[in-house]
Structure formats: structure tokens, C-alpha cells
Coordinates of C-alpha atoms in Angstrom, one line a residue:
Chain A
X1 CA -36.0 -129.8 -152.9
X2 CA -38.6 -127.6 -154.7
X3 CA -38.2 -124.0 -154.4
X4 CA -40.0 -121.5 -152.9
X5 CA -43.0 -119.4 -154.7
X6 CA -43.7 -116.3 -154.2
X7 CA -46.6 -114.1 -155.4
X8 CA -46.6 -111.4 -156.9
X9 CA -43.2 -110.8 -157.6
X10 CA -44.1 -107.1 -157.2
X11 CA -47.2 -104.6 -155.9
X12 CA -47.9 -101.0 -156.0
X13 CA -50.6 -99.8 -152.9
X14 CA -52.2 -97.1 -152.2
X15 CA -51.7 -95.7 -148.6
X16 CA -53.7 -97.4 -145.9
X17 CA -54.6 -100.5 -148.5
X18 CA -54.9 -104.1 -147.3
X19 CA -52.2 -105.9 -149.3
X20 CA -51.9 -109.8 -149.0
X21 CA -48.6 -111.4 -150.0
X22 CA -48.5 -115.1 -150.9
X23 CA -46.1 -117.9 -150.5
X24 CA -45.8 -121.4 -151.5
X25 CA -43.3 -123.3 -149.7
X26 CA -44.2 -126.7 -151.2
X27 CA -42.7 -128.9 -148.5
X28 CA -43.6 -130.7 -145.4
X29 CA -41.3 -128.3 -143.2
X30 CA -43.1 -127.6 -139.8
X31 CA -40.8 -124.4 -139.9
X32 CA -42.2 -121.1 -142.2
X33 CA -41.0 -117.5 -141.5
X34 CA -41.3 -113.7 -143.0
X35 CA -38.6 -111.4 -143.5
X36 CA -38.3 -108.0 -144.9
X37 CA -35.5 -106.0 -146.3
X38 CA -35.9 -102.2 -147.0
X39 CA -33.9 -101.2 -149.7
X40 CA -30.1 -101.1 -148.9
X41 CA -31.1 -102.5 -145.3
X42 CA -30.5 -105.4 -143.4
X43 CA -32.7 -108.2 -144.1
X44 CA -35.1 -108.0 -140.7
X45 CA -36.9 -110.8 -139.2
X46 CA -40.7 -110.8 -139.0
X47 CA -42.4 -113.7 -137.8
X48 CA -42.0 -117.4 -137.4
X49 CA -44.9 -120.0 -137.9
X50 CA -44.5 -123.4 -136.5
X51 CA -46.8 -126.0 -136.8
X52 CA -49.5 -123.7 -137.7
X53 CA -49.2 -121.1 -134.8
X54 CA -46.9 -118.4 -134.5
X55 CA -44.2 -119.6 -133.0
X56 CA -42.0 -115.9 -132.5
X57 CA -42.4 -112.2 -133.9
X58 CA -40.6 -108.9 -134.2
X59 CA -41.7 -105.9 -132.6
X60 CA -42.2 -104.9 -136.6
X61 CA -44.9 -107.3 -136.5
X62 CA -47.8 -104.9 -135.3
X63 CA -51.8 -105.1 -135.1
X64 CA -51.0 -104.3 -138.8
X65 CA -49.7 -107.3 -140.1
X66 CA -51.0 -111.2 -139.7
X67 CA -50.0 -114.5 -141.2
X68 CA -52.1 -117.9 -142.3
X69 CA -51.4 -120.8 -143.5
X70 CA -55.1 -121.5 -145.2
X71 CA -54.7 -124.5 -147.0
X72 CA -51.8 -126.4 -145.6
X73 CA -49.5 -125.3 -148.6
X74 CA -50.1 -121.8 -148.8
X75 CA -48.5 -119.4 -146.5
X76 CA -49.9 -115.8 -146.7
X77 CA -48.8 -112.5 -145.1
X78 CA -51.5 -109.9 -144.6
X79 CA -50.9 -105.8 -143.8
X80 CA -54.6 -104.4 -143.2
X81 CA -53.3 -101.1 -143.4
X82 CA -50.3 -100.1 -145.5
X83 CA -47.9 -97.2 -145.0
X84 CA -45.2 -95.8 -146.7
X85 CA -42.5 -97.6 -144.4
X86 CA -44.0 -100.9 -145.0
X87 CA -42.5 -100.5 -148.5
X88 CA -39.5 -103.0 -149.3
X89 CA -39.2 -106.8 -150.4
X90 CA -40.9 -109.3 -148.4
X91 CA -39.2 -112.8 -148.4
X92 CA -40.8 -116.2 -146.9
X93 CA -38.3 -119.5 -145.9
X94 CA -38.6 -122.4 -144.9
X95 CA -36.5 -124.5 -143.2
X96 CA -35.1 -125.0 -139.6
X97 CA -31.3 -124.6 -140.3
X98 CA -30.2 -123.1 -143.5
X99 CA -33.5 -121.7 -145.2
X100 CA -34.7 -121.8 -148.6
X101 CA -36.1 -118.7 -149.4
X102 CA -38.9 -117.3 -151.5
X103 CA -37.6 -114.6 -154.6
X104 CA -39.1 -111.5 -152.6
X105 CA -42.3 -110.1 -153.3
X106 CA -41.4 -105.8 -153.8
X107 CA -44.4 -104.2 -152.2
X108 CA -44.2 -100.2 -152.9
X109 CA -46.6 -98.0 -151.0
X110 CA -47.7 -94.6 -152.4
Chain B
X1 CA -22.1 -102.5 -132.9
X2 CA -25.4 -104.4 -134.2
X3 CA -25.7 -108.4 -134.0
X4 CA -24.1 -109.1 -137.2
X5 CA -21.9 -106.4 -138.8
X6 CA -20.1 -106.9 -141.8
X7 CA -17.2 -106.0 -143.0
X8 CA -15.9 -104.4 -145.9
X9 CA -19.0 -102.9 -146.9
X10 CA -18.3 -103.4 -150.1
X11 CA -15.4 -105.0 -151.9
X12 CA -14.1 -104.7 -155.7
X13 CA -11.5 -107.7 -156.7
X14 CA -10.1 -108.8 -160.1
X15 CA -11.6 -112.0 -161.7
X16 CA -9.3 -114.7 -160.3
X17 CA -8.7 -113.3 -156.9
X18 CA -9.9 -114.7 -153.9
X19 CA -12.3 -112.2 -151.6
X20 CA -12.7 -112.5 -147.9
X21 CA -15.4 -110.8 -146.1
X22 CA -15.4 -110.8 -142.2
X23 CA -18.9 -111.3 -139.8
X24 CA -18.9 -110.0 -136.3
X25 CA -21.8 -111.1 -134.2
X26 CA -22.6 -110.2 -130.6
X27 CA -24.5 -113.2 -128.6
X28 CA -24.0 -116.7 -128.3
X29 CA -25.2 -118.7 -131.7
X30 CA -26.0 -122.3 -132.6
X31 CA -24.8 -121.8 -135.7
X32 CA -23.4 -119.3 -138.1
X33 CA -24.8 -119.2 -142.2
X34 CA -23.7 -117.4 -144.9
X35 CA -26.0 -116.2 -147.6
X36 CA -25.5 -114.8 -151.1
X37 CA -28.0 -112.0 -153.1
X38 CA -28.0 -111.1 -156.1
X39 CA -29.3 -107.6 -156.8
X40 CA -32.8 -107.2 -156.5
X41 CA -33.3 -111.2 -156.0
X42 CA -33.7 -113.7 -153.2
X43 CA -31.2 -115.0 -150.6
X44 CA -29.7 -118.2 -151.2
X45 CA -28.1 -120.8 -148.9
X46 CA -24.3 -120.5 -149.0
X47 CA -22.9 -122.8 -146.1
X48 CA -23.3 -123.3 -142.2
X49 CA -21.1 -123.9 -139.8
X50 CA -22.3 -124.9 -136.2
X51 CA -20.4 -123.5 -133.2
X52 CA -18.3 -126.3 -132.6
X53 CA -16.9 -126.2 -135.6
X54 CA -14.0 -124.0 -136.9
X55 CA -13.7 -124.2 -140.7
X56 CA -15.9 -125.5 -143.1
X57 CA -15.6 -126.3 -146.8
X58 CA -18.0 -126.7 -150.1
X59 CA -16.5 -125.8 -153.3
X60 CA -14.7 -122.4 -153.4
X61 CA -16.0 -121.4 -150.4
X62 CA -14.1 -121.7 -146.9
X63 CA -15.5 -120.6 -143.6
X64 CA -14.2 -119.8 -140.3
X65 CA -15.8 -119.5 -137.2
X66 CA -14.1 -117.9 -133.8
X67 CA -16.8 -118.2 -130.8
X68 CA -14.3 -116.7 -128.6
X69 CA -14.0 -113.2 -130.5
X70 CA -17.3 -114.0 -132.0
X71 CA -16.3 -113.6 -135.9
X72 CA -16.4 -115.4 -138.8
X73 CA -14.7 -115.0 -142.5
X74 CA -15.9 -115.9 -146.0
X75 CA -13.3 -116.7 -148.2
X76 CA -14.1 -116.9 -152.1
X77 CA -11.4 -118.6 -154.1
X78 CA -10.7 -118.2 -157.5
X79 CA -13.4 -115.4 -157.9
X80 CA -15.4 -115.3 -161.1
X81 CA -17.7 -112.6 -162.5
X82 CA -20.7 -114.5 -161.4
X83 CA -19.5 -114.3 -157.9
X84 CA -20.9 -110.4 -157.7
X85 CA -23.6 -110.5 -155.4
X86 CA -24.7 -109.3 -151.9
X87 CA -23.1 -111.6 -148.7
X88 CA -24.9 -111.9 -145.8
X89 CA -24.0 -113.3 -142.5
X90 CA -26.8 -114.7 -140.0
X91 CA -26.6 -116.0 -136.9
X92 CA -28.8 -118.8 -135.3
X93 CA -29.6 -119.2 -131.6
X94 CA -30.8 -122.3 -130.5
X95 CA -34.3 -124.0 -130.7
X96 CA -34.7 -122.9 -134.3
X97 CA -34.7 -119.3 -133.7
X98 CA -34.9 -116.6 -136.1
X99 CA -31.3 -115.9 -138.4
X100 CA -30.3 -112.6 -137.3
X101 CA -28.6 -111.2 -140.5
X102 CA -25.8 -108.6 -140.6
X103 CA -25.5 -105.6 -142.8
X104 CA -23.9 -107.1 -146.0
X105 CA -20.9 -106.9 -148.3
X106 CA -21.1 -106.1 -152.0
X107 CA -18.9 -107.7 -153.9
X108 CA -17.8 -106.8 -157.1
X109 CA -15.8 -109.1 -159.5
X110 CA -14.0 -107.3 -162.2
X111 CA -13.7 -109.3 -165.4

């Protein structure tokens, strides 16, 4: 199966910046997720999307973030307002079991 | 402990030995999976193996699976120096729920 895309591979922020990260999964999986891993952590679940609806989401996943699906490939994860924590890679998947998943997107927040 | 605690944390072989790296998880899974990262990159797919099973094969790789003390084992044969990486177990409730990942083992393959 195709892999999945994720864009950009890194971004630098300022503080309290919108940043939108960008995903395409390339598939007709119903099943899309977010996951984050701060450097030398565990990698932490974030949200699930099925079927174009959240399906399940962390306590991580605040007021702060949001997720979209606008086009029926794309698959984008929004923070409104960035903080320094937020920093680490961001991964999307697909899949429903044993996910393919995006290179990372490294968001650093300064 | 946390849902999904590796051990060792980190593990340094010779090329040509086999490496085993333990998963302890807490809750009741659908399924266990095993992931591999390279530094700084993306998780890949390694292997599942659903609860009712108790060893699975592909390639090199052998896993076990022990519901009843709720641990699993990866077991790299014949390790090569492309083998360094990050292992990850993740566990899998049912209804496609969210992998719950453990903390990692760093593997390092000495040529």
C-alpha cells in the first residue's frame, strides 16, 4: 500500500502561533489517528477519526488542538495556540490493526 | 508500572547475536504489535499477534504472547547492524481502539 505523507517534515513556531500539520494517508481506510512523541518519550495517543468524526481523544487533546479531514484525502491537525510543551514529533496512521504511519512532522516551539 | 513498560531499556549485542526485548502491559488487549524506529524517523509495522495466540513468526522475528502474566518478548535472530533502532510495544483493546505504546528499547548492533 502507499505510504503515508506527512507535511512539513519539520516547523519552528513562535509561542502562542497557530500551526497546522498535514497528512496524506492515500487510502480508503475509514480509520485515521494523531500521535505525538516528546523527545525520548513514549509515543502518546491523541485522537482517532473515523468516518469523518472523531471517533476517541486524549485528555492531551485540549480546546487547543482540532483535526479535519477537508478534502477526503487530506487529514490535517490544527494547534490555535502553541506552547512550548506542544514541541515534539507528530505522527498520523492509518489503519485499524497494525498502522502505517506518517514519518513525523518535528514541530519546535520557541 | 505504566500500560506497556519495556524492558531493557536499552540493549547493546554483537552483530550475529540474537536480542530479546520483553513488554509488560497492564489491561486486557485484543492484540499485541510490535513496532520498530529508527532515530529520529517514523514507526513501522513489525508483527501482531492477537490474544489467542502465543507465538508468532515473520522472518527473524519471533513473538510471544502470555495473557496470563500479561507479557510479551521480541526475539531478533541473527542480528545485523541495520537492526539498531527503537522497539516499541503497543497494545490494542478491542473495537479498534487506540495502540497504547510502552516506553521503548534501544537496540544497538555492534558490527
Amino acid at each position: 500500500e502507499p505510504e503515508v505523507t506527512q507535511t512539513p517534515s519539520h516547523q519552528v513556531t513562535q509561542m502562542g502561533q497557530e500551526v497546522i500539520l498535514r497528512c496524506v494517508p492515500i487510502s480508503n481506510h475509514l480509520y485515521f489517528y494523531w500521535y505525538r512523541q516528546i523527545l525520548g518519550q513514549k509515543v502518546e495517543f491523541l485522537v482517532s477519526f473515523y468516518n469523518n468524526e472523531i471517533s476517541e481523544k486524549s485528555e492531551i487533546f485540549d480546546d487547543q488542538f482540532s483535526v479535519e479531514r477537508p478534502d477526503g484525502s487530506n487529514f490535517t491537525l490544527k494547534i490555535r495556540s502553541t506552547k512550548l510543551e506542544d514541541s515534539a514529533m507528530y505522527f498520523c496512521a492509518r489503519g485499524d490493526y497494525g498502522y502505517t504511519f506518517g514519518s513525523g512532522t518535528r514541530l519546535t516551539v520557541v | 508500572s505504566q500500560q506497556g513498560e519495556e524492558d531493557p531499556q536499552a540493549l547493546s549485542i554483537q552483530e550475529g547475536e540474537n536480542a530479546t526485548m520483553n513488554c509488560s502491559y497492564k489491561t486486557s488487549i485484543n492484540n499485541l504489535q510490535w513496532y520498530r524506529q529508527n532515530s529520529g524517523r517514523g514507526l513501522v509495522h513489525l508483527i501482531l499477534i492477537r490474544s489467542n495466540e502465543r507465538e508468532k513468526h515473520s522472518g527473524r522475528l519471533r513473538v510471544t504472547l502470555d495473557t496470563s502474566k500479561k507479557s510479551s518478548s521480541l526475539l531478533i535472530t541473527a542480528s545485523r547492524a541495520a537492526d539498531t533502532a527503537s522497539y516499541f510495544c503497543a497494545t490494542q483493546g478491542f473495537g479498534n481502539e487506540k495502540l497504547t505504546f510502552g516506553t521503548g528499547t534501544r537496540l544497538t548492533i555492534i558490527p
